[in-house]
mmCIF file of C-alpha atoms in Angstrom:
data_model
loop_
_atom_site.group_PDB
_atom_site.id
_atom_site.type_symbol
_atom_site.label_atom_id
_atom_site.label_comp_id
_atom_site.label_asym_id
_atom_site.label_seq_id
_atom_site.Cartn_x
_atom_site.Cartn_y
_atom_site.Cartn_z
ATOM 1 C CA MET A 1 89.280 -80.269 40.189
ATOM 2 C CA THR A 2 90.194 -79.605 43.794
ATOM 3 C CA ALA A 3 93.451 -80.743 45.353
ATOM 4 C CA LEU A 4 93.485 -81.170 49.126
ATOM 5 C CA LEU A 5 96.642 -80.581 51.125
ATOM 6 C CA SER A 6 97.150 -80.470 54.860
ATOM 7 C CA TYR A 7 98.395 -77.055 55.911
ATOM 8 C CA LYS A 8 99.422 -75.400 59.139
ATOM 9 C CA HIS A 9 100.685 -71.844 59.551
ATOM 10 C CA ARG A 10 104.158 -71.372 60.933
ATOM 11 C CA ASN A 11 104.960 -69.009 63.748
ATOM 12 C CA ILE A 12 107.044 -66.107 62.493
ATOM 13 C CA LYS A 13 109.779 -64.659 64.676
ATOM 14 C CA GLY A 14 112.510 -62.091 64.270
ATOM 15 C CA THR A 15 116.132 -63.196 63.982
ATOM 16 C CA ASP A 16 119.274 -61.949 65.668
ATOM 17 C CA TYR A 17 120.377 -60.188 62.470
ATOM 18 C CA GLY A 18 117.143 -58.225 62.083
ATOM 19 C CA LEU A 19 115.263 -55.724 64.185
ATOM 20 C CA SER A 20 114.883 -56.488 67.854
ATOM 21 C CA GLY A 21 111.490 -57.794 68.962
ATOM 22 C CA GLU A 22 110.313 -54.496 70.417
ATOM 23 C CA ASN A 23 111.424 -52.566 67.299
ATOM 24 C CA MET A 24 109.865 -54.840 64.709
ATOM 25 C CA ILE A 25 106.907 -53.460 62.784
ATOM 26 C CA LYS A 26 103.587 -54.940 63.826
ATOM 27 C CA ILE A 27 101.521 -56.019 60.850
ATOM 28 C CA ASP A 28 97.792 -56.764 60.938
ATOM 29 C CA LEU A 29 95.715 -58.587 58.342
ATOM 30 C CA ILE A 30 92.051 -57.565 58.060
ATOM 31 C CA THR A 31 90.332 -60.154 55.913
ATOM 32 C CA GLY A 32 86.800 -61.230 55.053
ATOM 33 C CA PHE A 33 84.627 -62.302 52.139
ATOM 34 C CA LEU A 34 83.409 -59.933 49.424
ATOM 35 C CA GLY A 35 81.253 -57.138 50.818
ATOM 36 C CA SER A 36 81.735 -58.133 54.456
ATOM 37 C CA GLY A 37 82.697 -54.617 55.561
ATOM 38 C CA LYS A 38 86.498 -54.726 55.765
ATOM 39 C CA THR A 39 87.047 -51.173 54.549
ATOM 40 C CA THR A 40 84.498 -49.726 56.984
ATOM 41 C CA PHE A 41 86.153 -51.617 59.831
ATOM 42 C CA ILE A 42 89.622 -50.412 58.823
ATOM 43 C CA LYS A 43 88.434 -46.803 58.873
ATOM 44 C CA LYS A 44 87.441 -47.211 62.522
ATOM 45 C CA TYR A 45 90.398 -49.400 63.525
ATOM 46 C CA ALA A 46 92.963 -47.111 61.873
ATOM 47 C CA SER A 47 91.322 -44.005 63.368
ATOM 48 C CA TYR A 48 91.815 -45.503 66.835
ATOM 49 C CA LEU A 49 95.501 -46.207 66.113
ATOM 50 C CA LEU A 50 95.962 -42.631 64.916
ATOM 51 C CA LYS A 51 94.281 -41.369 68.076
ATOM 52 C CA LYS A 52 96.926 -43.307 70.028
ATOM 53 C CA GLY A 53 99.632 -41.399 68.131
ATOM 54 C CA MET A 54 100.824 -44.284 65.986
ATOM 55 C CA ASN A 55 102.513 -43.886 62.614
ATOM 56 C CA ILE A 56 100.726 -46.352 60.330
ATOM 57 C CA GLY A 57 100.703 -47.588 56.760
ATOM 58 C CA ILE A 58 97.706 -49.194 55.072
ATOM 59 C CA LEU A 59 98.322 -51.590 52.196
ATOM 60 C CA GLU A 60 95.327 -51.992 49.895
ATOM 61 C CA ASN A 61 95.076 -55.037 47.673
ATOM 62 C CA ASP A 62 91.750 -54.991 45.851
ATOM 63 C CA PHE A 63 90.567 -57.685 43.442
ATOM 64 C CA GLY A 64 91.207 -56.457 39.911
ATOM 65 C CA ALA A 65 92.937 -53.480 38.368
ATOM 66 C CA VAL A 66 90.848 -50.593 39.784
ATOM 67 C CA ASN A 67 91.136 -50.108 43.537
ATOM 68 C CA VAL A 68 87.852 -48.629 44.761
ATOM 69 C CA ASP A 69 88.563 -49.300 48.445
ATOM 70 C CA MET A 70 91.753 -47.208 48.208
ATOM 71 C CA MET A 71 89.575 -44.215 47.374
ATOM 72 C CA LEU A 72 87.284 -44.936 50.312
ATOM 73 C CA LEU A 73 90.210 -44.688 52.749
ATOM 74 C CA LYS A 74 91.548 -41.376 51.403
ATOM 75 C CA GLU A 75 90.058 -39.482 54.340
ATOM 76 C CA LEU A 76 92.537 -41.254 56.651
ATOM 77 C CA GLU A 77 95.579 -40.060 54.702
ATOM 78 C CA ARG A 78 97.750 -37.597 56.611
ATOM 79 C CA GLU A 79 101.330 -37.143 57.823
ATOM 80 C CA ASN A 80 101.278 -40.211 60.083
ATOM 81 C CA CYS A 81 99.038 -42.381 57.879
ATOM 82 C CA GLU A 82 100.035 -43.413 54.372
ATOM 83 C CA LEU A 83 98.051 -45.464 51.871
ATOM 84 C CA LYS A 84 99.807 -47.879 49.554
ATOM 85 C CA MET A 85 98.378 -50.106 46.845
ATOM 86 C CA ILE A 86 99.195 -53.351 45.087
ATOM 87 C CA ALA A 87 98.039 -53.267 41.480
ATOM 88 C CA GLY A 88 95.565 -56.057 40.803
ATOM 89 C CA GLY A 89 94.597 -57.856 37.625
ATOM 90 C CA CYS A 90 97.661 -60.110 37.575
ATOM 91 C CA ASP A 91 98.437 -63.801 37.983
ATOM 92 C CA ARG A 92 99.061 -65.372 41.402
ATOM 93 C CA GLU A 93 102.867 -65.475 41.217
ATOM 94 C CA THR A 94 103.116 -61.893 39.990
ATOM 95 C CA HIS A 95 100.822 -60.803 42.799
ATOM 96 C CA ARG A 96 102.933 -62.589 45.429
ATOM 97 C CA ARG A 97 106.053 -60.880 44.101
ATOM 98 C CA ARG A 98 104.372 -57.477 44.167
ATOM 99 C CA PHE A 99 103.093 -58.090 47.693
ATOM 100 C CA LYS A 100 106.552 -58.913 49.001
ATOM 101 C CA THR A 101 108.188 -56.026 47.134
ATOM 102 C CA LYS A 102 105.672 -53.548 48.539
ATOM 103 C CA LEU A 103 106.191 -54.799 52.117
ATOM 104 C CA ILE A 104 109.970 -54.461 51.688
ATOM 105 C CA ALA A 105 109.520 -50.836 50.638
ATOM 106 C CA MET A 106 107.105 -50.163 53.519
ATOM 107 C CA GLY A 107 109.547 -51.727 55.971
ATOM 108 C CA MET A 108 111.839 -48.729 55.419
ATOM 109 C CA CYS A 109 109.190 -46.079 56.200
ATOM 110 C CA GLY A 110 109.364 -46.109 59.997
ATOM 111 C CA TYR A 111 105.807 -47.286 60.647
ATOM 112 C CA ASP A 112 104.704 -48.466 64.065
ATOM 113 C CA ARG A 113 102.065 -50.636 62.442
ATOM 114 C CA VAL A 114 101.042 -51.770 58.970
ATOM 115 C CA ILE A 115 97.474 -52.824 58.134
ATOM 116 C CA VAL A 116 96.910 -55.086 55.150
ATOM 117 C CA GLU A 117 93.469 -55.142 53.551
ATOM 118 C CA PRO A 118 93.352 -57.844 50.900
ATOM 119 C CA SER A 119 90.527 -58.484 48.488
ATOM 120 C CA GLY A 120 87.585 -60.595 49.614
ATOM 121 C CA ILE A 121 88.997 -63.584 47.756
ATOM 122 C CA PHE A 122 92.457 -63.540 49.278
ATOM 123 C CA ASP A 123 94.450 -66.675 50.107
ATOM 124 C CA VAL A 124 95.480 -66.058 53.732
ATOM 125 C CA ASP A 125 98.448 -68.397 53.293
ATOM 126 C CA GLU A 126 100.053 -65.777 51.060
ATOM 127 C CA PHE A 127 100.249 -63.382 54.005
ATOM 128 C CA PHE A 128 101.919 -65.892 56.313
ATOM 129 C CA ASP A 129 104.241 -67.297 53.649
ATOM 130 C CA ALA A 130 105.516 -63.867 52.606
ATOM 131 C CA LEU A 131 106.297 -62.868 56.188
ATOM 132 C CA TYR A 132 108.242 -66.083 56.735
ATOM 133 C CA GLU A 133 110.694 -65.159 53.974
ATOM 134 C CA GLU A 134 113.762 -62.935 54.214
ATOM 135 C CA PRO A 135 114.047 -60.040 54.696
ATOM 136 C CA LEU A 136 110.436 -59.631 55.883
ATOM 137 C CA ASP A 137 110.939 -62.050 58.781
ATOM 138 C CA ARG A 138 113.571 -59.632 60.152
ATOM 139 C CA TRP A 139 111.400 -56.530 59.890
ATOM 140 C CA TYR A 140 107.823 -57.563 60.606
ATOM 141 C CA GLU A 141 106.037 -59.244 63.487
ATOM 142 C CA ILE A 142 102.460 -60.394 62.989
ATOM 143 C CA GLY A 143 100.158 -58.489 65.287
ATOM 144 C CA ASN A 144 96.590 -59.518 64.541
ATOM 145 C CA VAL A 145 94.542 -61.399 62.005
ATOM 146 C CA ILE A 146 90.968 -60.083 62.153
ATOM 147 C CA THR A 147 88.273 -61.642 59.966
ATOM 148 C CA ILE A 148 85.108 -59.706 59.162
ATOM 149 C CA VAL A 149 81.927 -61.731 58.559
ATOM 150 C CA ASP A 150 78.568 -60.230 57.638
ATOM 151 C CA ALA A 151 76.147 -61.105 60.449
ATOM 152 C CA GLY A 152 73.488 -61.467 57.756
ATOM 153 C CA LEU A 153 75.575 -63.867 55.671
ATOM 154 C CA GLU A 154 73.606 -65.463 52.868
ATOM 155 C CA GLU A 155 72.727 -69.098 53.342
ATOM 156 C CA THR A 156 74.285 -70.504 50.172
ATOM 157 C CA LEU A 157 77.778 -69.851 48.843
ATOM 158 C CA SER A 158 79.664 -71.611 46.068
ATOM 159 C CA ALA A 159 82.198 -74.304 46.974
ATOM 160 C CA HIS A 160 85.005 -71.777 46.607
ATOM 161 C CA GLY A 161 83.074 -69.216 48.649
ATOM 162 C CA GLU A 162 82.569 -71.707 51.485
ATOM 163 C CA TYR A 163 86.274 -72.531 51.436
ATOM 164 C CA LEU A 164 87.258 -68.872 51.596
ATOM 165 C CA LEU A 165 84.846 -68.267 54.473
ATOM 166 C CA GLY A 166 86.422 -71.072 56.495
ATOM 167 C CA SER A 167 90.071 -70.546 55.578
ATOM 168 C CA GLU A 168 89.942 -66.804 56.284
ATOM 169 C CA ALA A 169 88.430 -67.385 59.733
ATOM 170 C CA ALA A 170 90.683 -70.305 60.711
ATOM 171 C CA SER A 171 93.693 -68.148 61.600
ATOM 172 C CA ALA A 172 91.805 -65.173 63.017
ATOM 173 C CA GLY A 173 92.633 -63.943 66.481
ATOM 174 C CA CYS A 174 89.128 -62.518 66.396
ATOM 175 C CA VAL A 175 86.126 -62.958 64.097
ATOM 176 C CA VAL A 176 84.125 -59.728 63.979
ATOM 177 C CA PHE A 177 80.509 -59.669 62.792
ATOM 178 C CA SER A 178 79.599 -56.643 60.693
ATOM 179 C CA ARG A 179 76.072 -55.185 60.519
ATOM 180 C CA ALA A 180 75.269 -56.932 63.804
ATOM 181 C CA GLY A 181 72.708 -54.257 64.655
ATOM 182 C CA GLU A 182 70.777 -55.053 61.470
ATOM 183 C CA ALA A 183 70.591 -58.822 62.056
ATOM 184 C CA SER A 184 68.152 -60.625 64.341
ATOM 185 C CA ALA A 185 69.397 -62.897 67.112
ATOM 186 C CA GLU A 186 68.197 -65.877 65.074
ATOM 187 C CA LYS A 187 70.099 -64.723 61.997
ATOM 188 C CA ILE A 188 73.268 -64.271 64.049
ATOM 189 C CA ARG A 189 72.899 -67.846 65.325
ATOM 190 C CA GLU A 190 72.400 -69.046 61.744
ATOM 191 C CA THR A 191 75.506 -67.198 60.545
ATOM 192 C CA THR A 192 77.559 -68.633 63.410
ATOM 193 C CA ALA A 193 76.352 -72.134 62.501
ATOM 194 C CA HIS A 194 77.185 -71.463 58.829
ATOM 195 C CA LEU A 195 80.695 -70.400 59.790
ATOM 196 C CA ASN A 196 81.180 -73.557 61.848
ATOM 197 C CA GLN A 197 79.942 -75.677 58.947
ATOM 198 C CA ALA A 198 82.551 -74.004 56.745
ATOM 199 C CA MET A 199 85.213 -74.890 59.336
ATOM 200 C CA GLU A 200 84.057 -78.492 59.359
ATOM 201 C CA ALA A 201 84.107 -78.605 55.545
ATOM 202 C CA ILE A 202 87.827 -77.728 55.479
ATOM 203 C CA GLN A 203 88.461 -80.232 58.288
ATOM 204 C CA CYS A 204 89.506 -77.581 60.786
ATOM 205 C CA GLY A 205 88.804 -78.395 64.427
ATOM 206 C CA ARG A 206 88.132 -74.784 65.414
ATOM 207 C CA ARG A 207 84.556 -73.767 66.234
ATOM 208 C CA PHE A 208 83.033 -70.378 67.037
ATOM 209 C CA GLY A 209 80.421 -69.324 69.553
ATOM 210 C CA GLU A 210 80.402 -66.577 72.159
ATOM 211 C CA ASP A 211 84.002 -65.706 71.221
ATOM 212 C CA ILE A 212 82.727 -63.921 68.094
ATOM 213 C CA PHE A 213 82.886 -60.142 68.462
ATOM 214 C CA CYS A 214 79.319 -59.064 67.785
ATOM 215 C CA LYS A 215 78.688 -55.390 68.571
ATOM 216 C CA ASP A 216 77.399 -52.288 66.839
ATOM 217 C CA TRP A 217 80.505 -50.628 65.395
ATOM 218 C CA GLU A 218 79.123 -47.157 66.077
ATOM 219 C CA SER A 219 79.302 -47.749 69.834
ATOM 220 C CA LEU A 220 82.747 -49.372 70.202
ATOM 221 C CA SER A 221 84.653 -48.266 73.304
ATOM 222 C CA ASP A 222 88.383 -47.856 73.838
ATOM 223 C CA LYS A 223 88.248 -51.152 75.729
ATOM 224 C CA ASP A 224 86.765 -52.845 72.659
ATOM 225 C CA TYR A 225 89.492 -51.442 70.413
ATOM 226 C CA GLU A 226 92.222 -52.491 72.843
ATOM 227 C CA MET A 227 90.849 -56.026 72.810
ATOM 228 C CA LEU A 228 90.921 -56.063 69.003
ATOM 229 C CA LEU A 229 94.372 -54.497 68.972
ATOM 230 C CA ASN A 230 95.707 -57.374 71.052
ATOM 231 C CA CYS A 231 93.688 -60.324 69.717
ATOM 232 C CA GLY A 232 96.657 -61.920 67.906
ATOM 233 C CA TYR A 233 96.192 -64.826 65.525
ATOM 234 C CA ARG A 234 95.816 -68.601 65.611
ATOM 235 C CA THR A 235 97.766 -71.471 64.100
ATOM 236 C CA GLU A 236 95.224 -73.993 62.862
ATOM 237 C CA THR A 237 95.443 -77.074 60.680
ATOM 238 C CA TYR A 238 92.965 -77.398 57.823
ATOM 239 C CA GLU A 239 92.689 -78.948 54.385
ATOM 240 C CA LYS A 240 93.979 -76.507 51.814
ATOM 241 C CA GLN A 241 92.079 -76.503 48.546
ATOM 242 C CA HIS A 242 93.413 -75.448 45.163
ATOM 243 C CA PHE A 243 90.854 -74.355 42.622
ATOM 244 C CA ASP A 244 91.733 -74.712 38.966
ATOM 245 C CA GLY A 245 91.273 -71.627 36.825
ATOM 246 C CA GLN A 246 89.991 -68.266 37.974
ATOM 247 C CA ALA A 247 87.050 -68.963 40.235
ATOM 248 C CA PHE A 248 85.991 -65.319 40.451
ATOM 249 C CA GLN A 249 85.729 -62.637 37.810
ATOM 250 C CA SER A 250 85.512 -58.863 37.824
ATOM 251 C CA LEU A 251 83.991 -56.646 35.145
ATOM 252 C CA TYR A 252 84.648 -52.907 34.925
ATOM 253 C CA PHE A 253 82.354 -50.258 33.475
ATOM 254 C CA MET A 254 83.826 -46.773 33.118
ATOM 255 C CA ASN A 255 82.216 -43.435 32.305
ATOM 256 C CA THR A 256 78.710 -44.849 31.987
ATOM 257 C CA GLY A 257 76.959 -41.544 32.642
ATOM 258 C CA ILE A 258 74.497 -43.283 34.985
ATOM 259 C CA CYS A 259 73.291 -41.242 37.934
ATOM 260 C CA ALA A 260 73.673 -42.777 41.385
ATOM 261 C CA GLU A 261 69.966 -43.264 42.015
ATOM 262 C CA ASN A 262 69.508 -45.223 38.786
ATOM 263 C CA LEU A 263 72.707 -47.151 39.382
ATOM 264 C CA LYS A 264 71.365 -48.430 42.706
ATOM 265 C CA GLU A 265 68.240 -49.736 40.957
ATOM 266 C CA ALA A 266 70.354 -51.360 38.245
ATOM 267 C CA ALA A 267 72.568 -53.048 40.851
ATOM 268 C CA GLU A 268 69.518 -54.534 42.556
ATOM 269 C CA ARG A 269 68.276 -55.895 39.226
ATOM 270 C CA ILE A 270 71.664 -57.353 38.312
ATOM 271 C CA MET A 271 71.957 -59.045 41.695
ATOM 272 C CA SER A 272 68.578 -60.739 41.280
ATOM 273 C CA ASP A 273 68.937 -61.655 37.582
ATOM 274 C CA THR A 274 70.533 -65.117 37.284
ATOM 275 C CA ASP A 275 71.067 -64.500 33.562
ATOM 276 C CA CYS A 276 73.803 -62.042 34.619
ATOM 277 C CA GLY A 277 75.686 -64.843 36.388
ATOM 278 C CA SER A 278 76.323 -65.328 40.092
ATOM 279 C CA VAL A 279 77.044 -61.764 41.217
ATOM 280 C CA PHE A 280 78.470 -61.353 44.726
ATOM 281 C CA ARG A 281 79.185 -57.653 44.843
ATOM 282 C CA ILE A 282 78.829 -54.437 42.868
ATOM 283 C CA LYS A 283 80.741 -51.374 44.005
ATOM 284 C CA GLY A 284 81.821 -48.065 42.587
ATOM 285 C CA PHE A 285 80.955 -44.390 42.325
ATOM 286 C CA ALA A 286 78.502 -42.173 40.471
ATOM 287 C CA GLY A 287 77.198 -38.656 40.697
ATOM 288 C CA ASN A 288 73.708 -38.031 42.035
ATOM 289 C CA THR A 289 71.081 -35.728 40.561
ATOM 290 C CA GLU A 290 72.476 -32.862 42.662
ATOM 291 C CA GLY A 291 75.979 -33.283 41.250
ATOM 292 C CA SER A 292 77.586 -34.832 44.358
ATOM 293 C CA TRP A 293 79.573 -38.069 44.396
ATOM 294 C CA MET A 294 77.957 -41.179 45.864
ATOM 295 C CA GLU A 295 79.498 -44.542 46.756
ATOM 296 C CA LEU A 296 77.599 -47.691 45.752
ATOM 297 C CA ASN A 297 78.087 -50.855 47.782
ATOM 298 C CA ALA A 298 75.764 -53.684 46.771
ATOM 299 C CA VAL A 299 75.651 -57.268 47.988
ATOM 300 C CA ARG A 300 72.866 -59.776 47.437
ATOM 301 C CA GLU A 301 70.835 -58.701 50.427
ATOM 302 C CA LYS A 302 70.859 -54.967 49.733
ATOM 303 C CA ALA A 303 72.390 -52.026 47.897
ATOM 304 C CA ASP A 304 73.520 -48.880 49.709
ATOM 305 C CA LEU A 305 74.356 -45.382 48.487
ATOM 306 C CA CYS A 306 76.499 -43.156 50.696
ATOM 307 C CA PRO A 307 77.879 -39.656 50.037
ATOM 308 C CA ILE A 308 81.623 -39.381 49.488
ATOM 309 C CA ASP A 309 83.865 -36.338 48.998
ATOM 310 C CA ALA A 310 85.425 -37.495 45.721
ATOM 311 C CA GLY A 311 85.006 -40.392 43.351
ATOM 312 C CA GLN A 312 85.689 -41.776 39.930
ATOM 313 C CA GLU A 313 83.000 -42.865 37.493
ATOM 314 C CA VAL A 314 83.576 -46.603 37.696
ATOM 315 C CA ILE A 315 81.422 -49.637 38.435
ATOM 316 C CA ILE A 316 82.934 -53.014 39.352
ATOM 317 C CA VAL A 317 80.913 -56.225 39.251
ATOM 318 C CA ILE A 318 82.437 -59.261 41.014
ATOM 319 C CA GLY A 319 81.146 -62.829 40.875
ATOM 320 C CA GLU A 320 81.232 -66.171 39.103
ATOM 321 C CA ASN A 321 80.210 -67.013 35.520
ATOM 322 C CA LEU A 322 79.463 -63.380 34.775
ATOM 323 C CA VAL A 323 77.688 -62.560 31.507
ATOM 324 C CA LYS A 324 78.917 -59.140 30.431
ATOM 325 C CA GLU A 325 76.274 -58.600 27.760
ATOM 326 C CA LYS A 326 73.418 -59.252 30.203
ATOM 327 C CA ILE A 327 74.932 -56.959 32.818
ATOM 328 C CA GLU A 328 75.408 -54.215 30.242
ATOM 329 C CA SER A 329 71.800 -54.598 29.134
ATOM 330 C CA GLN A 330 70.621 -54.032 32.715
ATOM 331 C CA LEU A 331 72.771 -50.900 32.941
ATOM 332 C CA ASN A 332 71.605 -49.636 29.545
ATOM 333 C CA PHE A 333 67.986 -50.220 30.561
ATOM 334 C CA LEU A 334 68.183 -47.066 32.663
ATOM 335 C CA PRO A 335 66.103 -44.120 31.426
ATOM 336 C CA ASP A 336 69.137 -41.777 31.629
ATOM 337 C CA ASN A 337 70.945 -43.707 28.889
#
């Protein structure tokens, strides 16, 4: 059952007993649905901030108990860039408490900017609500809310997926299309229309068009980054939906012994096999036949393998109505097992 409530974000300002406006820590939220490309974007965005000489902290909040994206950002870690993590696999209230506690601790680290990467099924309201509370309202000032949307977004999402797509984009200072170079002009128009339909479904008056940032990420200029760095956020009214129960699930498979090449084939089979459930994303790490670590990132349209310096033998399957036995059977079908 879905409860509908009218909701509007509140503007968050510093107080006279906190840090002054120019000394408050800027905090950015980079959000987007499962597999949209948030982590890849953060690598580029954070690298630009580091190039500008900023001292930054990145707060990772993956869905579930094993944080794969944290490992993907390790290459950014250095003296003026720290990675922090919120442990997943907990109930909503526990997660909110952990989120606030972590931001309190980070507020004492002297960062110029903090970047928050939530999971792809994050309730954006949690970000705004936490920063409205003391003492965070005295230490942090919202910089930007940037929402990443796959330019090749699939045509059909579940009711909860459609809600997340709309609610995550509603407050964005900028919606950024990922994989724009891989999508046709027609597909980009279709994805824009899909996004606007999601906005209409949550009764939000905002609509998107040419204001969407749609460029190849490999060719972004300093001017592009400065625009993103100053895009801000929006206060929009929309109908907030509450979904009973846990709409999404995650399954973890450790130490499978599957080589990366076979894992990619298994991921493609799992994605296309409805008996496995409605699988949105499969991600993780495995060694290839040459003994090097590879990162797997699979969504419904495709599965990619990329080399990575270090990894952990773990596979995470995220979706709805997942059938563990069927997924395991697809993994065990591999000739290496």
